[in-house]
C-alpha cells in the first residue's frame, strides 16, 4: 500500500472485544446468568461456522510469492520481534482474563461492573488503533511503540485506578502489535506472509500462556502483585523500543501511495 494501514485492521478485533464485554455485562446485569451467556455465544459461533461454510471464496489475486514449506524456523531478527509480540499478547490476554476478576475480587465490584475492565481496555485499544496509522505516519514505528509501551507501563502500575488504568493499558498497547507485524513483514530472508505468520504464532502463545502464569502467581502472591507480570512485560517493550531495529521504522511513513 505504501503507507501505514495495519492498525486500522487490528481495530476491528478490539471492537469485537468491546462489543462482547459490553453485551456480557448487560446480560449479567439483566440476570441472565453465565450459562445463558454461554448458550448465546455457542449459538452465534455455530451461525458463523455455518455462514463460513456457505460463503463463496474471498476474492484474491495471484502473486509471485513462492510456496513456503509447512514449517520454518524464525531468523534471529524475527525471533526478537516475536518475543516482543509474545509480551504484547501476554498483556492483552491478562487484561481479557484477569481485569474483571481484579475488579470483583480486589476492588469489590459486582460481576456486572467487573466487565467494565475489559470493556474499557477494548474501547481504548480500538480507539488507539483506529487512529494509530496516523501516529505511525507522524512519528514512525519505533516512536509509536515507545510512546505506547510507556503509557501501558503507567496504566499497569496503577491498578487502583480500576477500569481507567486498564483503559490506559489498552490505549498504550493498541499499536504495538500492528507495528511488530509490519516489522515482521519487512524482515529479510523470508516473505511477508511467512514473517507475519511466524511472529503471530509466537505472539498468540503469549496470549495463551500469560493468563495461566498470572494465575499461578496470584495463587502464591495475590492478584494485585501478580499483575506485576504485565507491568514488567510493558516495561521490557518500552526498553526494547530504545534500541534501533532495522525492521522497525524510526522515520515517519508517508501518508499515501
Short mmCIF file of C-alpha atoms in Angstrom, two decimals, residues 14-253:
data_model
loop_
_atom_site.label_atom_id
_atom_site.label_comp_id
_atom_site.label_asym_id
_atom_site.label_seq_id
_atom_site.Cartn_x
_atom_site.Cartn_y
_atom_site.Cartn_z
CA UNK A 14 -10.72 -4.66 19.55
CA UNK A 15 -14.21 -3.54 18.57
CA UNK A 16 -15.30 -7.18 18.76
CA UNK A 17 -13.84 -7.46 22.26
CA UNK A 18 -15.64 -4.27 23.26
CA UNK A 19 -19.00 -5.49 21.95
CA UNK A 20 -18.57 -8.87 23.63
CA UNK A 21 -17.61 -7.44 27.03
CA UNK A 22 -20.38 -4.83 26.90
CA UNK A 23 -23.04 -7.36 25.88
CA UNK A 24 -21.85 -9.79 28.56
CA UNK A 25 -22.06 -7.11 31.24
CA UNK A 26 -25.57 -6.10 30.18
CA UNK A 27 -26.78 -9.70 30.08
CA UNK A 28 -25.33 -10.43 33.53
CA UNK A 29 -26.87 -7.25 34.92
CA UNK A 30 -30.23 -8.37 33.49
CA UNK A 31 -29.92 -11.63 35.46
CA UNK A 32 -29.37 -13.99 32.53
CA UNK A 33 -26.51 -15.85 34.21
CA UNK A 34 -23.29 -17.37 32.91
CA UNK A 35 -24.99 -20.43 31.37
CA UNK A 36 -27.33 -18.23 29.36
CA UNK A 37 -24.46 -16.08 28.12
CA UNK A 38 -22.51 -19.17 27.05
CA UNK A 39 -25.56 -20.53 25.23
CA UNK A 40 -25.82 -17.31 23.24
CA UNK A 41 -22.11 -17.43 22.42
CA UNK A 42 -22.45 -21.05 21.26
CA UNK A 43 -25.39 -20.18 19.02
CA UNK A 44 -23.55 -17.24 17.47
CA UNK A 45 -20.42 -19.35 16.91
CA UNK A 46 -22.48 -22.08 15.23
CA UNK A 47 -24.10 -19.47 12.97
CA UNK A 48 -20.68 -18.14 11.98
CA UNK A 49 -19.40 -21.62 11.19
CA UNK A 50 -22.46 -22.25 9.02
CA UNK A 51 -22.08 -18.89 7.27
CA UNK A 52 -18.39 -19.55 6.60
CA UNK A 53 -19.22 -22.90 5.04
CA UNK A 54 -21.86 -21.42 2.76
CA UNK A 55 -19.98 -18.25 1.81
CA UNK A 56 -18.14 -18.12 -1.51
CA UNK A 57 -14.37 -17.88 -1.53
CA UNK A 58 -12.94 -14.45 -0.81
CA UNK A 59 -11.67 -12.62 -3.88
CA UNK A 60 -7.93 -12.56 -4.27
CA UNK A 61 -5.22 -12.03 -6.79
CA UNK A 62 -2.28 -14.20 -7.81
CA UNK A 63 1.15 -13.11 -6.68
CA UNK A 64 4.70 -14.10 -7.34
CA UNK A 65 5.44 -15.29 -3.82
CA UNK A 66 6.78 -18.82 -3.88
CA UNK A 67 5.04 -21.52 -1.92
CA UNK A 68 6.57 -21.76 1.56
CA UNK A 69 7.37 -25.02 3.33
CA UNK A 70 4.99 -26.17 6.04
CA UNK A 71 7.30 -25.18 8.91
CA UNK A 72 10.12 -22.65 9.04
CA UNK A 73 12.30 -21.66 11.97
CA UNK A 74 12.36 -17.88 12.54
CA UNK A 75 15.55 -15.95 11.94
CA UNK A 76 17.23 -14.09 14.80
CA UNK A 77 15.55 -10.83 13.74
CA UNK A 78 12.12 -12.44 13.54
CA UNK A 79 12.65 -14.19 16.86
CA UNK A 80 13.34 -10.86 18.55
CA UNK A 81 10.19 -9.35 17.05
CA UNK A 82 8.30 -12.48 18.09
CA UNK A 83 9.44 -12.17 21.72
CA UNK A 84 8.16 -8.59 21.83
CA UNK A 85 4.91 -9.76 20.26
CA UNK A 86 4.74 -12.55 22.87
CA UNK A 87 4.88 -9.98 25.65
CA UNK A 88 2.34 -7.68 23.99
CA UNK A 89 -0.15 -10.51 23.51
CA UNK A 90 0.53 -11.72 27.05
CA UNK A 91 -0.55 -8.32 28.38
CA UNK A 92 -3.64 -8.41 26.18
CA UNK A 93 -4.53 -11.90 27.44
CA UNK A 94 -4.00 -10.75 31.03
CA UNK A 95 -6.42 -7.88 30.54
CA UNK A 96 -9.00 -10.16 28.94
CA UNK A 97 -8.83 -12.86 31.62
CA UNK A 98 -7.91 -11.00 34.81
CA UNK A 99 -9.13 -7.40 34.65
CA UNK A 100 -12.69 -8.38 35.52
CA UNK A 101 -11.59 -10.71 38.32
CA UNK A 102 -9.36 -7.99 39.73
CA UNK A 103 -12.25 -5.53 39.85
CA UNK A 104 -14.51 -8.12 41.51
CA UNK A 105 -12.14 -9.79 43.98
CA UNK A 106 -9.79 -6.90 44.81
CA UNK A 107 -11.69 -3.70 44.04
CA UNK A 108 -15.06 -5.01 45.28
CA UNK A 109 -17.05 -4.53 42.07
CA UNK A 110 -20.15 -6.54 41.18
CA UNK A 111 -19.90 -9.17 38.39
CA UNK A 112 -21.72 -6.81 36.02
CA UNK A 113 -19.36 -3.95 36.92
CA UNK A 114 -16.39 -6.27 36.55
CA UNK A 115 -16.99 -6.43 32.81
CA UNK A 116 -16.13 -2.71 32.65
CA UNK A 117 -12.42 -3.52 32.99
CA UNK A 118 -12.10 -5.37 29.70
CA UNK A 119 -14.70 -3.11 28.09
CA UNK A 120 -12.60 -0.04 28.97
CA UNK A 121 -9.46 -1.80 27.76
CA UNK A 122 -11.15 -2.68 24.46
CA UNK A 123 -12.60 0.80 23.95
CA UNK A 124 -9.19 2.36 24.45
CA UNK A 125 -7.43 -0.22 22.28
CA UNK A 126 -9.96 0.15 19.46
CA UNK A 127 -9.71 3.95 19.61
CA UNK A 128 -5.94 3.86 19.61
CA UNK A 129 -5.84 1.50 16.65
CA UNK A 130 -8.36 3.45 14.59
CA UNK A 131 -6.08 6.48 14.84
CA UNK A 132 -2.83 4.54 15.09
CA UNK A 133 -1.92 4.68 11.42
CA UNK A 134 -1.79 8.48 11.66
CA UNK A 135 0.54 8.19 14.66
CA UNK A 136 2.87 5.79 12.83
CA UNK A 137 2.94 8.13 9.85
CA UNK A 138 3.82 11.02 12.16
CA UNK A 139 6.48 9.57 14.48
CA UNK A 140 7.44 6.21 12.95
CA UNK A 141 7.00 2.68 14.21
CA UNK A 142 9.66 2.77 16.90
CA UNK A 143 8.41 6.07 18.30
CA UNK A 144 4.86 4.71 18.33
CA UNK A 145 5.97 1.58 20.17
CA UNK A 146 7.99 3.59 22.71
CA UNK A 147 5.15 6.01 23.46
CA UNK A 148 2.55 3.26 23.66
CA UNK A 149 4.56 0.93 25.88
CA UNK A 150 5.34 3.81 28.25
CA UNK A 151 1.63 4.57 28.60
CA UNK A 152 0.94 0.87 29.17
CA UNK A 153 3.57 0.80 31.94
CA UNK A 154 1.91 3.73 33.67
CA UNK A 155 -1.55 2.14 33.40
CA UNK A 156 -0.38 -1.28 34.59
CA UNK A 157 1.35 0.36 37.57
CA UNK A 158 -1.92 1.95 38.69
CA UNK A 159 -4.32 -0.98 39.29
CA UNK A 160 -6.16 1.07 41.92
CA UNK A 161 -7.49 3.21 39.06
CA UNK A 162 -9.64 0.23 38.05
CA UNK A 163 -11.19 0.48 34.60
CA UNK A 164 -9.35 3.76 33.92
CA UNK A 165 -6.00 2.05 34.46
CA UNK A 166 -6.95 -0.84 32.18
CA UNK A 167 -8.07 1.68 29.56
CA UNK A 168 -4.66 3.34 29.67
CA UNK A 169 -3.00 -0.06 29.15
CA UNK A 170 -5.26 -0.68 26.15
CA UNK A 171 -4.59 2.73 24.63
CA UNK A 172 -0.86 2.38 25.08
CA UNK A 173 -0.69 -1.19 23.83
CA UNK A 174 -3.02 -0.60 20.89
CA UNK A 175 -0.43 -0.05 18.18
CA UNK A 176 2.44 -2.18 19.47
CA UNK A 177 1.28 -5.39 17.75
CA UNK A 178 0.46 -3.69 14.41
CA UNK A 179 3.94 -2.13 14.40
CA UNK A 180 5.54 -5.50 15.16
CA UNK A 181 3.52 -7.28 12.46
CA UNK A 182 4.63 -4.65 9.95
CA UNK A 183 8.24 -5.16 11.06
CA UNK A 184 7.87 -8.92 10.59
CA UNK A 185 6.65 -8.35 7.05
CA UNK A 186 9.79 -6.33 6.28
CA UNK A 187 12.26 -8.86 7.71
CA UNK A 188 14.91 -10.04 5.27
CA UNK A 189 15.27 -13.64 4.23
CA UNK A 190 11.58 -14.54 4.21
CA UNK A 191 8.35 -13.49 2.55
CA UNK A 192 6.00 -11.03 4.28
CA UNK A 193 3.32 -13.68 4.79
CA UNK A 194 5.72 -16.16 6.39
CA UNK A 195 7.27 -13.44 8.56
CA UNK A 196 3.90 -12.31 9.89
CA UNK A 197 2.80 -15.92 10.43
CA UNK A 198 5.92 -16.68 12.49
CA UNK A 199 5.55 -13.62 14.69
CA UNK A 200 1.81 -14.13 15.10
CA UNK A 201 2.37 -17.73 16.18
CA UNK A 202 4.85 -16.68 18.86
CA UNK A 203 2.56 -13.84 19.91
CA UNK A 204 -0.53 -15.98 20.37
CA UNK A 205 1.48 -18.38 22.52
CA UNK A 206 1.89 -15.39 24.83
CA UNK A 207 -1.85 -14.81 24.89
CA UNK A 208 -2.38 -18.46 25.86
CA UNK A 209 0.50 -18.72 28.36
CA UNK A 210 0.20 -15.32 30.03
CA UNK A 211 -3.10 -15.73 31.90
CA UNK A 212 -2.08 -19.08 33.50
CA UNK A 213 1.24 -17.53 34.55
CA UNK A 214 -0.66 -14.76 36.29
CA UNK A 215 -2.99 -17.33 37.82
CA UNK A 216 -0.12 -19.29 39.39
CA UNK A 217 1.43 -16.02 40.62
CA UNK A 218 -1.92 -14.88 42.03
CA UNK A 219 -2.29 -18.16 43.91
CA UNK A 220 1.06 -17.58 45.59
CA UNK A 221 1.21 -13.80 45.92
CA UNK A 222 -2.27 -12.44 45.35
CA UNK A 223 -3.73 -10.95 42.20
CA UNK A 224 -2.54 -7.42 42.90
CA UNK A 225 1.11 -8.49 42.94
CA UNK A 226 0.59 -10.96 40.08
CA UNK A 227 -0.34 -8.06 37.81
CA UNK A 228 3.31 -7.02 38.05
CA UNK A 229 3.88 -9.58 35.25
CA UNK A 230 2.15 -7.50 32.53
CA UNK A 231 3.76 -4.40 34.05
CA UNK A 232 7.21 -5.95 33.58
CA UNK A 233 6.33 -7.02 30.04
CA UNK A 234 5.25 -3.48 29.11
CA UNK A 235 8.48 -2.11 30.62
CA UNK A 236 10.51 -4.60 28.56
CA UNK A 237 8.77 -3.50 25.35
CA UNK A 238 9.42 0.16 26.21
CA UNK A 239 13.10 -0.61 26.83
CA UNK A 240 13.37 -2.56 23.56
CA UNK A 241 11.96 0.40 21.64
CA UNK A 242 15.04 2.40 22.64
CA UNK A 243 17.28 0.04 20.65
CA UNK A 244 17.44 0.67 16.88
CA UNK A 245 16.00 -2.19 14.80
CA UNK A 246 16.32 -2.27 11.04
CA UNK A 247 12.79 -3.65 10.56
CA UNK A 248 11.01 -1.29 13.00
CA UNK A 249 10.97 2.07 11.29
CA UNK A 250 12.22 5.08 13.22
CA UNK A 251 11.11 7.51 10.50
CA UNK A 252 7.53 8.55 9.73
CA UNK A 253 5.78 6.65 6.95
#
